[in-house]
């Protein structure tokens, strides 16, 4: 929670790099916390860091499929399509 608050404070202070660093640290400490990974993913997408967003997305999608939470997959599959499109990945 402290790292998430730090990320919010850095974002408010117009320090996006610092905010992303705090989110990356939080995700490293709590890789199974969906709130943290969602914030990290959105940060990557907002910063157009598609190469870093892709593995996060793939991990989220795999976990949702394993848990059979198929209704939640739509939004993440849409984001994956956006990332693939931006990277010109036709596969």
Short mmCIF file of C-alpha atoms in Angstrom, two decimals, residues 28-66:
data_model
loop_
_atom_site.label_atom_id
_atom_site.label_comp_id
_atom_site.label_asym_id
_atom_site.label_seq_id
_atom_site.Cartn_x
_atom_site.Cartn_y
_atom_site.Cartn_z
CA UNK A 28 7.75 -7.30 -7.66
CA UNK A 29 6.73 -7.58 -4.00
CA UNK A 30 3.13 -8.65 -4.71
CA UNK A 31 3.01 -10.33 -8.13
CA UNK A 32 -0.37 -11.94 -7.44
CA UNK A 33 -2.11 -8.70 -6.41
CA UNK A 34 -4.39 -7.90 -9.34
CA UNK A 35 -4.83 -4.27 -8.28
CA UNK A 36 -1.07 -3.70 -8.46
CA UNK A 37 -0.63 -5.51 -11.78
CA UNK A 38 -3.59 -3.64 -13.28
CA UNK A 39 -2.09 -0.29 -12.25
CA UNK A 40 1.31 -1.31 -13.61
CA UNK A 41 -0.24 -2.46 -16.88
CA UNK A 42 -2.19 0.77 -17.27
CA UNK A 43 0.97 2.75 -16.55
CA UNK A 44 2.83 0.90 -19.29
CA UNK A 45 -0.02 1.44 -21.74
CA UNK A 46 -0.34 5.14 -20.89
CA UNK A 47 3.41 5.58 -21.41
CA UNK A 48 3.30 3.65 -24.71
CA UNK A 49 5.70 1.05 -23.27
CA UNK A 50 4.13 -1.84 -25.18
CA UNK A 51 7.13 -4.15 -24.98
CA UNK A 52 6.89 -4.05 -21.18
CA UNK A 53 3.09 -4.26 -21.16
CA UNK A 54 2.97 -7.47 -23.19
CA UNK A 55 4.44 -9.87 -20.58
CA UNK A 56 2.23 -8.37 -17.88
CA UNK A 57 -0.82 -8.86 -20.09
CA UNK A 58 0.15 -12.42 -20.98
CA UNK A 59 0.57 -13.26 -17.30
CA UNK A 60 -2.81 -11.75 -16.38
CA UNK A 61 -4.54 -13.58 -19.25
CA UNK A 62 -2.94 -16.92 -18.26
CA UNK A 63 -4.02 -16.49 -14.63
CA UNK A 64 -7.58 -15.61 -15.61
CA UNK A 65 -7.80 -18.62 -17.93
CA UNK A 66 -6.42 -20.93 -15.24
#
